[in-house]
Coordinates of C-alpha atoms in Angstrom, one line a residue:
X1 CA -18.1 -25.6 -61.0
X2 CA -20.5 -28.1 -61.7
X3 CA -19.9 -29.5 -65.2
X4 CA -23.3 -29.3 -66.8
X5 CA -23.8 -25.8 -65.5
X6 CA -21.2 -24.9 -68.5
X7 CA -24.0 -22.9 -70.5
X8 CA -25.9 -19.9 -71.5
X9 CA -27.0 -20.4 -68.2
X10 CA -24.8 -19.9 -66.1
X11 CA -23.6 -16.6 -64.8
X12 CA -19.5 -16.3 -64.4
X13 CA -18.7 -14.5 -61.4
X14 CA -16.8 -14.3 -57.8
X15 CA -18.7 -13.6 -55.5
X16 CA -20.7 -9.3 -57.0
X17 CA -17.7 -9.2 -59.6
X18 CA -18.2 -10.2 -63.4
X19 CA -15.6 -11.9 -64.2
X20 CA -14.6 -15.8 -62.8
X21 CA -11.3 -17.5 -64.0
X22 CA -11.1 -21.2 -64.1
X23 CA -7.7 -23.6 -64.5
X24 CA -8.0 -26.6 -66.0
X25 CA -6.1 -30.0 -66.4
X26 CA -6.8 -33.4 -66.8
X27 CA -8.1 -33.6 -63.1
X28 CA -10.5 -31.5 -63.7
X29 CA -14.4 -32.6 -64.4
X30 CA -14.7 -30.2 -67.1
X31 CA -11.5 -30.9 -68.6
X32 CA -13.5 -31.5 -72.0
X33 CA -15.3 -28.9 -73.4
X34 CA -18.3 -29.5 -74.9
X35 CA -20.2 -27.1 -77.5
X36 CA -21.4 -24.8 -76.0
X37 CA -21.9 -20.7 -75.1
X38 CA -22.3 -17.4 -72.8
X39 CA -23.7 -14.2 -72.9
X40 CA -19.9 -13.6 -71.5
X41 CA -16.3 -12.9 -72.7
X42 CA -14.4 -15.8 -72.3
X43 CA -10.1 -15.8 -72.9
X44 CA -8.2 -18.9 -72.9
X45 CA -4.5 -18.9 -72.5
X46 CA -2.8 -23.0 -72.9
X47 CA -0.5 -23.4 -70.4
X48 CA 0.9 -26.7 -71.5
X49 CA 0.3 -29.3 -74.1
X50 CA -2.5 -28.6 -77.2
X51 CA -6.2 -27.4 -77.2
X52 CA -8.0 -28.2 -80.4
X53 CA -10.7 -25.3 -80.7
X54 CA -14.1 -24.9 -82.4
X55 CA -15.0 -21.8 -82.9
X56 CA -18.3 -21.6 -85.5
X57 CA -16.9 -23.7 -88.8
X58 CA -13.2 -23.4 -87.7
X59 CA -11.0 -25.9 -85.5
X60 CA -7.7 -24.0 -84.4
X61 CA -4.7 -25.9 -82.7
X62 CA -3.6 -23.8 -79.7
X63 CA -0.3 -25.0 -78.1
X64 CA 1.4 -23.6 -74.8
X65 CA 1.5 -19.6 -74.9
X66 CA -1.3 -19.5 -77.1
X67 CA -4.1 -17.2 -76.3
X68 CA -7.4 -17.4 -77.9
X69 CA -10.2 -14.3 -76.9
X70 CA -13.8 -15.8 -77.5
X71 CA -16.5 -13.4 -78.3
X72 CA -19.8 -13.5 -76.2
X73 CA -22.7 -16.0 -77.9
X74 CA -19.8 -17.6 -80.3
X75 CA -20.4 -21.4 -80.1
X76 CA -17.0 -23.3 -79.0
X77 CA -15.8 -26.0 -77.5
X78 CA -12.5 -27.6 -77.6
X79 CA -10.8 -31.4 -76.9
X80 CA -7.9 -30.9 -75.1
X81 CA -4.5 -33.3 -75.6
X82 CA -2.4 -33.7 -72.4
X83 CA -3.0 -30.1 -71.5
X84 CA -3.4 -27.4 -68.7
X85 CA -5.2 -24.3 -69.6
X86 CA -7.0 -21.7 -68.0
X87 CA -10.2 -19.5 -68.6
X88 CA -11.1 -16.0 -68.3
X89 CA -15.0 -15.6 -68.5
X90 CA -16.4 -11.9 -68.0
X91 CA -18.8 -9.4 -68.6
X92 CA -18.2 -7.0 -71.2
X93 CA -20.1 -4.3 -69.7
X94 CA -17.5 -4.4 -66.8
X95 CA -14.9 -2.4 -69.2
X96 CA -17.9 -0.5 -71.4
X97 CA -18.5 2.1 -68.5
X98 CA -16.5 5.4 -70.3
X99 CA -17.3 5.9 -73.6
X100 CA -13.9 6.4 -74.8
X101 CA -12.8 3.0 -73.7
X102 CA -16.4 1.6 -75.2
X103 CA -15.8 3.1 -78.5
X104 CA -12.0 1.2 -78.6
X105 CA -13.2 -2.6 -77.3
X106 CA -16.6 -3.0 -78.9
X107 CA -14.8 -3.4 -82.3
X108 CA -12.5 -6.2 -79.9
X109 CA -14.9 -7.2 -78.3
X110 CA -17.1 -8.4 -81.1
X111 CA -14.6 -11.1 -83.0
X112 CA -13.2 -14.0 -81.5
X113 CA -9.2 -13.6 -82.1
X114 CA -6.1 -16.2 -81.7
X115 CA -2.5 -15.1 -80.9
X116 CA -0.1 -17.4 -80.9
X117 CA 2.5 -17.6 -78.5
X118 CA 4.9 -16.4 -80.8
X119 CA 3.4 -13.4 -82.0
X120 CA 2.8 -12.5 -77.8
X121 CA 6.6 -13.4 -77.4
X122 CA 7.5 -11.1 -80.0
X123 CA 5.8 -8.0 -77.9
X124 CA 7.0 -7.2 -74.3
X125 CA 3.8 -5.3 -73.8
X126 CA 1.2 -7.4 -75.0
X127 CA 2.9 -10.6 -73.5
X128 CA 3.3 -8.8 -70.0
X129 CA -0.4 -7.9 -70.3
X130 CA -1.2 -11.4 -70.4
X131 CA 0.9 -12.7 -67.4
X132 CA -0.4 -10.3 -65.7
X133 CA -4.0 -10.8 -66.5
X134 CA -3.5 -14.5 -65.6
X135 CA -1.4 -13.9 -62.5
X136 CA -3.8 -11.5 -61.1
X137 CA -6.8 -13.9 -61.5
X138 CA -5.0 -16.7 -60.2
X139 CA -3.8 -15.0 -56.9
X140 CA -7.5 -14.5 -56.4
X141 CA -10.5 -12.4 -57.8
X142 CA -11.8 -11.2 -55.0
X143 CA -9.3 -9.8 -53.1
X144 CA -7.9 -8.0 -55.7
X145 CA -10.6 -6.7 -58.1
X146 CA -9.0 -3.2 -58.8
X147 CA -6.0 -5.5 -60.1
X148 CA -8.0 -7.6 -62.2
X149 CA -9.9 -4.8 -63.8
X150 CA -6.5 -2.9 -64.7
X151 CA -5.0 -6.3 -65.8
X152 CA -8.1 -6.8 -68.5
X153 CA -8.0 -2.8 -69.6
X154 CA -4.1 -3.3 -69.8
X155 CA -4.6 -6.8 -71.8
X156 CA -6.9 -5.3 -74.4
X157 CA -4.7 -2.1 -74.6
X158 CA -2.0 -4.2 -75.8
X159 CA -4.1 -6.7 -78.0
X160 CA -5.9 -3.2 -80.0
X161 CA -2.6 -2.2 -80.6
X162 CA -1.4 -6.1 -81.7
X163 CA -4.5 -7.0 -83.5
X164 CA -2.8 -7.0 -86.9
X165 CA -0.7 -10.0 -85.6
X166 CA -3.9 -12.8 -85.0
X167 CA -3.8 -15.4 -86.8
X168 CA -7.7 -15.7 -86.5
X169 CA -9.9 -12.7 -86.1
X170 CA -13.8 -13.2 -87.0
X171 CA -16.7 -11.6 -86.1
X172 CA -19.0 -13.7 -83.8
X173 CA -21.9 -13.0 -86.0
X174 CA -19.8 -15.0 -88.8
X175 CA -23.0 -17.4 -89.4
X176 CA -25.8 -14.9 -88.5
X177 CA -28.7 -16.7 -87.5
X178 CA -28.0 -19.9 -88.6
X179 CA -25.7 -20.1 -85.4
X180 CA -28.9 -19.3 -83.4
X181 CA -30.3 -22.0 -84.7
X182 CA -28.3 -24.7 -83.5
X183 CA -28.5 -23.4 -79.7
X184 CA -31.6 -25.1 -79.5
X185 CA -30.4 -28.1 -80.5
X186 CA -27.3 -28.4 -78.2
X187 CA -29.6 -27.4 -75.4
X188 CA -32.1 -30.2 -76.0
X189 CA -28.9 -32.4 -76.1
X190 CA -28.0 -30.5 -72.8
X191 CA -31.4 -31.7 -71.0
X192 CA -32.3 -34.4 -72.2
X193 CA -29.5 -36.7 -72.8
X194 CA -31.0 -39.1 -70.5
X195 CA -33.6 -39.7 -72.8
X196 CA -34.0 -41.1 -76.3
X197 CA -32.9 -38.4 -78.4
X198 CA -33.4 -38.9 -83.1
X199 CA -31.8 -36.9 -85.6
X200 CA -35.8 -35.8 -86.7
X201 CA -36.0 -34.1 -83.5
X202 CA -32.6 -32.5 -83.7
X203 CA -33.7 -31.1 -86.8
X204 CA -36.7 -30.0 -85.8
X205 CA -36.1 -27.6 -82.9
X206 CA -33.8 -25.8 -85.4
X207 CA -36.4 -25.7 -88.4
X208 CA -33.8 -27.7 -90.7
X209 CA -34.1 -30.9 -92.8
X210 CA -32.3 -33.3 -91.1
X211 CA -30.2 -33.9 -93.7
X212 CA -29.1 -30.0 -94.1
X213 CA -29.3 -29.9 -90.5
X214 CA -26.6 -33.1 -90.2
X215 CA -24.3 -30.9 -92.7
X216 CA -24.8 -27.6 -90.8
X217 CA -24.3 -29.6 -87.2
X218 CA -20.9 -31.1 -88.2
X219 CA -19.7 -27.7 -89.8
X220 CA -20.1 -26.4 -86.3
X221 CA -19.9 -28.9 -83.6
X222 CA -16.8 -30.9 -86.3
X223 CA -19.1 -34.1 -85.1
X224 CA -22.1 -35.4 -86.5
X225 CA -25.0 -35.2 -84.8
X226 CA -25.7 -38.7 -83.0
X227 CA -21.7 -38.9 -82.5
X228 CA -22.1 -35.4 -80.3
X229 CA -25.1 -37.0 -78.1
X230 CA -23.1 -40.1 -77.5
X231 CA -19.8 -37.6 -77.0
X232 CA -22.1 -35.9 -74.5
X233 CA -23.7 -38.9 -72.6
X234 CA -19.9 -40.4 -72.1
X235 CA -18.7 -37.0 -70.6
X236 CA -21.8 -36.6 -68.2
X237 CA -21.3 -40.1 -67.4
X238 CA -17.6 -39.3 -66.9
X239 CA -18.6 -37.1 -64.3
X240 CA -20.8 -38.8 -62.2
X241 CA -17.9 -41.8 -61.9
X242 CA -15.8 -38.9 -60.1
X243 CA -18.5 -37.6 -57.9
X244 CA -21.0 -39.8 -56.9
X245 CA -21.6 -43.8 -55.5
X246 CA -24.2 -44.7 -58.5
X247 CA -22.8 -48.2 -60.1
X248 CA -21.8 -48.2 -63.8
X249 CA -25.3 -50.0 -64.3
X250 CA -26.9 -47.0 -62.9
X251 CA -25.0 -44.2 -64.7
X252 CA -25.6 -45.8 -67.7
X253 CA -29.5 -45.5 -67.4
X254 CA -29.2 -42.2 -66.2
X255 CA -27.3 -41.0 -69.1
X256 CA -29.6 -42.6 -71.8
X257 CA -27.7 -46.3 -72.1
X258 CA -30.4 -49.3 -71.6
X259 CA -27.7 -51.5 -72.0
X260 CA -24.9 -51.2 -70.4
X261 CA -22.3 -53.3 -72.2
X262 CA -23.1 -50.5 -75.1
X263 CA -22.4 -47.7 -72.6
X264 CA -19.2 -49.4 -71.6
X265 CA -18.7 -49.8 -75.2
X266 CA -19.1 -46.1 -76.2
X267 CA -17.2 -45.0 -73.1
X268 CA -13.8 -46.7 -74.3
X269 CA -14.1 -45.2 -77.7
X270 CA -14.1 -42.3 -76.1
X271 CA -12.5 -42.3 -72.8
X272 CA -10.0 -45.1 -74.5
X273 CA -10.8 -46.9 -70.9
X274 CA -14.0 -48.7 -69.0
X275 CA -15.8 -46.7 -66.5
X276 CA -14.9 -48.9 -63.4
X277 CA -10.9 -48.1 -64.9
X278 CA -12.1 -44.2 -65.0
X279 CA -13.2 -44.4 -61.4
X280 CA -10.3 -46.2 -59.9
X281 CA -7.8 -43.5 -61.1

């Protein structure tokens, strides 16, 4: 998976089935995840080590056994700390077919909730719905779609019937259309990170002041604007080190760095090590 495909944009699937699963560790190019969102269903289960999750004004910690279910269009994005995780993205409307079932998991369906591993522990049936989701996806999608389907129905069987035990449960329209809002923004940020990007144009593709728009950005994204773009340009950078020949004078052109003794600057504050040290690892 291409690392700046991770958007709206993007349609998560294997192959004519809606649903793709994704581990992750430190290898990985998207190992960071960057704001963003899907018209999608996305669970997260941390395998090892912490995940620090936004989701809309709220950062949770999730540690190993944890499980977080992310609504569809909910804004997230989460900086992992020497951690393996893996994702879950799928269409909703692949378990909406009967309308008894629909009735049960729309009112799931449209919160984003976090379990801990704990509270999954403490429930044979809901923690064996999660292995098995997980197993099934990582023995393969394809050939076993019947599984997969029967693993999610199964998993959100057992998480109705646990739902008192979250420790976060909000609905994904928490911040309306203000959320809406920001998308624009973030996508701009998406496109054109190559180029010169200002707070007063930022602010205008959302229809904010840019001081309101600075407060409301950081309430969601938990960085300020300009430190997001910069956040941004150092990950897309990050990738390009791992998969291409361009020379750390070119990559930082390409991702919006005239100088390159800034870019290798802003790439240790948040890489804590140069780009030619990235690229030899």
């Amino acid at each position: 998976m291409h690392y700046l495909d991770y958007n709206e944009h993007k349609q998560h699937r294997t192959g004519d089935f809606p649903l793709a699963y994704y581990p992750v560790d430190i290898h990985h190019e998207r190992y960071r995840m960057p704001m963003h969102w899907h018209r999608e269903t996305e669970v997260i289960r941390v395998g090892r080590g912490q995940l620090s999750l936004y989701i809309d004004d709220r950062e949770v910690l999730a540690r190993a056994g944890d499980v977080m279910l992310i609504a569809e269009g909910v804004i997230h994005g989460g900086d992992p700390e020497d951690c393996e995780y893996e994702c879950v993205v799928f269409d909703a409307g692949l378990l909406l077919g009967p309308d008894a079932c629909a009735r049960s998991l729309r009112g799931v369906l449209n919160h984003s909730i976090f379990l801990s591993g704990a509270a999954i522990a403490a429930h044979g049936d809901l923690s064996g719905a999660v292995a098995r989701l997980f197993g099934r996806c990582a023995a393969g999608v394809a050939e076993n779609v019947l599984g997969v389907t029967g693993a999610l129905y199964d998993f959100f069987g057992a998480l109705t019937a646990h739902r008192g035990d979250a420790l976060l449960d909000t609905p994904s329209s928490r911040f309306g259309q203000k959320a809406e809002q920001l998308k624009p923004a973030l996508e701009y940020i998406e496109t054109h990170y190559g180029q010169p990007i200002t707070l007063e144009a930022l602010a205008r593709l959302t229809g904010m002041s840019p001081k309101y728009f600075c407060r409301f950005f950081k309430a969601i994204v938990h960085r300020s604007p300009i430190d997001y773009v910069n956040y941004y340009r150092v990950e897309c950078a990050s990738h390009f080190l791992t998969s291409g020949d361009m020379s750390v004078a070119e990559i930082a052109q390409h991702c919006g760095y005239n100088d390159s003794s800034f870019f290798i600057k802003q790439f240790r504050k948040y890489k804590g090590t140069t780009p030619r040290q990235y690229r030899a690892v």
